[in-house]
Amino acid sequence: MRNINEDTITQAVIAAMMDCRNPRLLTVMTSLVQHLHSFAREVNLTEAEWETAIRFLTETGHITDDKRQEFILLSDTLGLSTLVTAQNNAKPTACTESTVFGPFFVEGAPELPLGSDIANGACGEPCFVSARVRGLDGQPVAGAAVDVWQSDDEGHYDVQIPCASGEHTHRARARFHTNAQGCVNFRSIVAVPYPIPHDGPVGRMLEALGRHPWRPAHLHFMIVAPGYERLITHVFRDGGPYLDSDAVFGVRSTLVADWARHEAGAAPDGTHSEVPFYTLDYDFVLNPAAVGEVQA
Ligand code: BEZ
Ligand code: FE
């Protein structure tokens, strides 16, 4: 294999993978090489641009650690996460739509009894959330694990807040289990719009492209129940900014809900709220798992 040139390089790389024994890997890598080379040809990629791209990816790697996932931000802001989510989560229209996972989910959030306050020191106006989980047949799904997570009123997730001890404190996140009626309810803080982390290479990319880093106000949910597909989604707050310009392209109209504001007074948990508060009521509809499908 000598004297490879501009016209023969693509075939040469593909031929070099001929002995790959993993058929899916071969399919994916053959297509990747073809598209990458087509892209370089189409834009006449210069050596300086190639170096800039390598530097950008190197910085993306350097800023990534167990608390900061710049590659997910890159995938999200380029729309790849929404594309992959959409093409892997086709379901009947009556089911709740999926949207991007984002980088701020944490395994092992505290399992709390229904009615708990999940804020645990995260600041914001009170919000009482009540959700119902059911199947396509309308039957309640009891015992579903419902993970919820959100930012505080300054737009920070707990994992973004440095702490002296190095021990991460769970704030504004928890796991619940639906009751026999398929319901969960809890107290939290009202979601607000926030910018995705933009002090790194992805932020500089957005800036160079004339894009903003903001996401509309939302609350994340992950719902897992035997016999159903796992649902990863958000509920967005109607009426707020950025619903039509989400930096990560995650908004679906069916996921936008009314977060009702109430003056100080009797709260849904039977207490008296001294300050105005919000309520959110939302129904989730799960898709049955395909026969034989293993739950994540
Ligand atoms: C989030 O909603 O938590 C999120 C999603 C994508 C990128 C950054 C944050
Ligand atoms: Fe978020």
Coordinates of C-alpha atoms and ligand atoms in Angstrom, one line a residue:
M1 CA 0.0 0.0 0.0
R2 CA 2.1 2.9 -1.3
N3 CA 1.6 6.1 -3.2
I4 CA -1.8 6.7 -1.6
N5 CA -3.2 10.0 -2.9
E6 CA -6.2 12.2 -2.4
D7 CA -8.3 10.0 -4.6
T8 CA -7.3 6.6 -3.2
I9 CA -7.0 7.3 0.6
T10 CA -10.7 6.6 1.5
Q11 CA -10.7 3.2 -0.1
A12 CA -7.2 2.4 1.4
V13 CA -8.5 3.1 5.0
I14 CA -11.6 1.0 4.4
A15 CA -9.6 -1.9 2.9
A16 CA -7.2 -1.8 5.9
M17 CA -10.2 -2.7 8.2
M18 CA -11.1 -5.8 6.2
D19 CA -10.1 -8.2 8.9
C20 CA -12.3 -6.6 11.6
R21 CA -14.3 -9.4 13.1
N22 CA -17.0 -7.2 14.7
P23 CA -19.5 -6.5 11.9
R24 CA -21.2 -3.6 13.6
L25 CA -17.9 -1.9 14.3
L26 CA -16.9 -2.4 10.7
T27 CA -20.2 -0.8 9.5
V28 CA -19.9 2.1 11.8
M29 CA -16.2 2.8 11.1
T30 CA -16.5 2.4 7.4
S31 CA -19.3 5.0 7.3
L32 CA -17.4 7.3 9.7
V33 CA -14.3 7.3 7.5
Q34 CA -16.4 7.9 4.4
H35 CA -18.3 10.8 5.9
L36 CA -15.2 12.3 7.5
H37 CA -13.3 12.2 4.2
S38 CA -16.3 13.6 2.3
F39 CA -16.5 16.4 4.8
A40 CA -12.8 17.3 4.4
R41 CA -13.1 17.2 0.6
E42 CA -16.3 19.3 0.6
V43 CA -15.0 22.1 2.7
N44 CA -11.4 21.8 1.4
L45 CA -10.2 21.5 4.9
T46 CA -6.9 23.4 5.4
E47 CA -4.0 22.2 7.6
A48 CA -4.5 25.2 9.9
E49 CA -8.2 24.3 10.3
W50 CA -7.3 20.6 11.0
E51 CA -4.8 21.8 13.7
T52 CA -7.6 24.0 15.2
A53 CA -9.9 21.0 15.3
I54 CA -7.3 18.8 17.0
R55 CA -6.6 21.6 19.6
F56 CA -10.3 22.0 20.2
L57 CA -10.8 18.2 20.8
T58 CA -7.7 18.1 23.0
E59 CA -9.1 21.0 25.2
T60 CA -12.5 19.2 25.3
G61 CA -10.7 16.2 26.7
H62 CA -8.6 18.2 29.2
I63 CA -11.6 20.0 30.8
T64 CA -13.6 16.7 31.1
D65 CA -13.5 15.0 34.5
D66 CA -16.0 13.1 36.7
K67 CA -17.9 16.4 37.3
R68 CA -17.7 18.0 33.9
Q69 CA -18.5 16.2 30.6
E70 CA -17.5 18.5 27.8
F71 CA -18.0 15.8 25.1
I72 CA -21.7 15.4 26.1
L73 CA -22.0 19.2 25.9
L74 CA -20.4 19.1 22.4
S75 CA -22.8 16.3 21.3
D76 CA -25.8 18.2 22.8
T77 CA -24.9 21.5 21.2
L78 CA -24.3 20.0 17.8
G79 CA -27.7 18.3 17.9
L80 CA -26.2 14.8 17.9
S81 CA -27.8 13.9 21.3
T82 CA -31.2 14.9 20.1
L83 CA -30.8 13.0 16.9
V84 CA -29.7 9.8 18.6
T85 CA -32.4 10.2 21.3
A86 CA -35.1 10.7 18.6
Q87 CA -34.0 7.8 16.4
N88 CA -33.8 5.4 19.3
N89 CA -37.1 6.3 21.1
A90 CA -39.8 6.1 18.5
K91 CA -43.1 5.3 20.2
P92 CA -46.9 5.7 19.9
T93 CA -47.9 9.3 20.0
A94 CA -49.9 8.8 23.3
C95 CA -46.6 8.0 25.1
T96 CA -44.5 10.7 26.8
E97 CA -41.7 11.8 24.5
S98 CA -38.1 11.4 25.5
T99 CA -35.5 14.1 25.4
V100 CA -31.8 14.6 26.0
F101 CA -30.2 13.1 29.2
G102 CA -27.8 15.9 29.8
P103 CA -24.6 15.6 31.9
F104 CA -26.0 16.2 35.4
F105 CA -27.7 12.9 36.3
V106 CA -26.0 11.3 39.3
E107 CA -26.3 7.6 40.2
G108 CA -27.4 6.8 43.7
A109 CA -29.5 9.9 44.5
P110 CA -31.3 9.6 47.9
E111 CA -34.4 7.5 47.9
L112 CA -37.0 9.6 49.6
P113 CA -40.6 9.0 50.8
L114 CA -43.4 10.6 48.9
G115 CA -44.1 14.2 49.9
S116 CA -40.4 14.9 50.8
D117 CA -38.7 18.2 50.2
I118 CA -35.8 17.4 47.8
A119 CA -34.2 20.9 47.8
N120 CA -31.9 20.2 50.8
G121 CA -30.6 23.7 50.8
A122 CA -30.8 24.5 47.1
C123 CA -32.3 28.0 46.8
G124 CA -35.4 28.9 44.9
E125 CA -39.1 29.6 45.2
P126 CA -41.1 26.5 46.5
C127 CA -42.6 24.2 43.9
F128 CA -44.9 21.3 44.7
V129 CA -44.7 18.6 42.0
S130 CA -47.3 15.9 41.5
A131 CA -46.9 13.3 38.8
R132 CA -48.8 10.3 37.7
V133 CA -47.2 7.4 35.8
R134 CA -49.4 5.1 33.7
G135 CA -49.3 2.7 30.7
L136 CA -50.9 3.2 27.3
D137 CA -54.0 1.4 28.6
G138 CA -54.4 4.1 31.3
Q139 CA -53.6 1.8 34.1
P140 CA -51.4 3.2 36.9
V141 CA -47.8 2.0 37.0
A142 CA -47.1 1.2 40.7
G143 CA -43.6 0.8 42.0
A144 CA -41.9 2.7 39.2
A145 CA -38.5 4.3 40.1
V146 CA -38.7 8.0 39.4
D147 CA -35.4 10.0 39.5
V148 CA -35.8 13.8 39.4
W149 CA -33.0 16.4 39.2
Q150 CA -32.8 20.1 38.6
S151 CA -30.7 23.2 39.0
D152 CA -31.1 25.8 41.8
D153 CA -32.3 29.4 41.2
E154 CA -28.9 30.4 40.1
G155 CA -28.8 27.7 37.4
H156 CA -26.4 25.4 39.1
Y157 CA -26.8 21.7 39.7
D158 CA -25.4 20.4 43.0
V159 CA -22.5 18.6 41.2
Q160 CA -21.4 22.0 39.8
I161 CA -21.0 23.5 43.3
P162 CA -17.5 23.0 44.7
C163 CA -17.4 21.7 48.3
A164 CA -14.5 21.8 50.6
S165 CA -14.8 18.2 51.8
G166 CA -14.8 16.8 48.3
E167 CA -18.1 15.0 49.3
H168 CA -20.9 15.9 46.9
T169 CA -24.1 16.8 48.7
H170 CA -27.3 15.8 46.9
R171 CA -29.5 18.9 46.4
A172 CA -32.6 19.2 44.3
R173 CA -32.4 15.6 43.2
A174 CA -33.9 12.4 44.6
R175 CA -35.4 9.0 43.7
F176 CA -39.1 8.2 44.5
H177 CA -41.3 5.1 43.9
T178 CA -44.8 5.5 42.6
N179 CA -47.6 4.4 44.9
A180 CA -50.4 2.0 44.0
Q181 CA -52.1 4.8 42.1
G182 CA -49.0 5.4 40.0
C183 CA -48.4 8.7 41.7
V184 CA -45.4 10.6 43.1
N185 CA -45.5 13.9 44.8
F186 CA -42.7 16.0 46.3
R187 CA -41.6 19.5 47.2
S188 CA -38.8 21.2 45.4
I189 CA -37.9 24.6 44.0
V190 CA -39.2 26.2 40.8
A191 CA -37.0 25.5 37.7
V192 CA -35.4 28.5 36.1
P193 CA -33.6 29.0 32.7
Y194 CA -29.9 28.5 33.0
P195 CA -26.9 28.5 30.6
I196 CA -25.1 25.2 30.0
P197 CA -21.4 25.4 31.2
H198 CA -19.9 27.8 28.7
D199 CA -16.4 28.6 30.1
G200 CA -14.7 25.9 28.1
P201 CA -14.2 25.0 24.4
V202 CA -17.9 24.4 23.8
G203 CA -18.7 27.8 25.1
R204 CA -16.1 29.4 22.8
M205 CA -17.6 27.4 19.9
L206 CA -21.1 28.7 20.7
E207 CA -19.7 32.3 20.9
A208 CA -17.9 32.0 17.6
L209 CA -21.1 30.7 16.0
G210 CA -23.2 33.5 17.4
R211 CA -25.2 31.1 19.6
H212 CA -26.3 31.6 23.2
P213 CA -25.8 28.8 25.8
W214 CA -29.2 29.0 27.5
R215 CA -31.7 26.3 28.3
P216 CA -35.4 26.9 29.1
A217 CA -36.5 26.1 32.6
H218 CA -37.1 22.4 33.1
L219 CA -37.2 19.5 35.6
H220 CA -35.5 16.2 34.6
F221 CA -37.2 12.9 35.0
M222 CA -36.0 9.3 34.5
I223 CA -38.7 6.6 35.0
V224 CA -37.9 2.9 35.2
A225 CA -40.5 0.2 35.6
P226 CA -40.5 -3.5 34.9
G227 CA -42.3 -4.2 31.6
Y228 CA -41.9 -0.7 30.2
E229 CA -39.2 1.1 28.2
R230 CA -37.1 3.4 30.3
L231 CA -38.2 7.1 29.9
I232 CA -35.6 9.9 30.1
T233 CA -37.2 13.3 29.7
H234 CA -37.8 16.8 31.1
V235 CA -40.9 18.8 31.8
F236 CA -40.5 22.4 30.6
R237 CA -42.0 25.5 32.2
D238 CA -44.5 27.2 29.8
G239 CA -44.2 30.9 29.1
G240 CA -40.5 31.2 29.9
P241 CA -37.7 32.2 27.6
Y242 CA -35.6 29.9 25.3
L243 CA -38.4 27.4 24.6
D244 CA -37.8 28.1 20.9
S245 CA -34.0 28.4 21.1
D246 CA -32.8 25.8 23.5
A247 CA -29.0 25.5 23.3
V248 CA -29.3 21.7 23.1
F249 CA -32.5 21.4 21.0
G250 CA -34.4 19.4 23.6
V251 CA -37.8 21.0 23.7
R252 CA -40.9 19.0 22.6
S253 CA -44.2 20.8 22.7
T254 CA -45.8 17.8 24.5
L255 CA -43.3 18.3 27.4
V256 CA -44.2 22.0 28.0
A257 CA -46.5 22.3 31.0
D258 CA -48.1 25.0 33.1
W259 CA -46.3 25.6 36.4
A260 CA -49.1 27.5 38.2
R261 CA -48.0 30.3 40.6
H262 CA -50.0 30.7 43.8
E263 CA -49.9 33.5 46.4
A264 CA -48.8 32.7 49.9
G265 CA -51.3 30.5 51.7
A266 CA -52.4 26.9 52.0
A267 CA -49.9 24.7 50.2
P268 CA -50.7 21.2 48.6
D269 CA -48.8 19.4 51.4
G270 CA -51.2 20.8 54.0
T271 CA -48.7 23.4 55.3
H272 CA -49.1 27.2 55.1
S273 CA -46.6 28.8 52.8
E274 CA -45.4 32.2 53.9
V275 CA -44.2 33.0 50.4
P276 CA -45.7 32.5 46.9
F277 CA -45.3 29.0 45.5
Y278 CA -45.7 27.0 42.3
T279 CA -47.4 23.7 41.5
L280 CA -46.7 21.4 38.6
D281 CA -49.0 18.4 37.8
Y282 CA -47.9 16.1 35.0
D283 CA -48.9 12.7 33.6
F284 CA -46.3 10.4 32.2
V285 CA -47.3 7.6 29.8
L286 CA -44.8 4.7 29.4
N287 CA -44.3 2.6 26.4
P288 CA -44.5 -1.2 27.0
A289 CA -41.1 -2.9 26.5
A290 CA -40.7 -5.1 23.5
V291 CA -41.1 -8.8 24.4
G292 CA -37.7 -10.1 25.6
E293 CA -36.2 -6.6 26.0
V294 CA -34.0 -6.3 29.1
Q295 CA -34.6 -3.3 31.3
A296 CA -31.7 -0.9 31.8
Ligands
BEZ1 C1 -29.3 19.7 31.3 O1 -30.4 19.9 31.1 O2 -29.0 19.4 32.5 C2 -28.3 19.8 30.2 C3 -28.5 19.2 29.0 C4 -27.6 19.3 28.0 C5 -26.4 20.0 28.3 C6 -26.2 20.7 29.5 C7 -27.1 20.5 30.5
FE2 FE -31.0 20.5 33.0

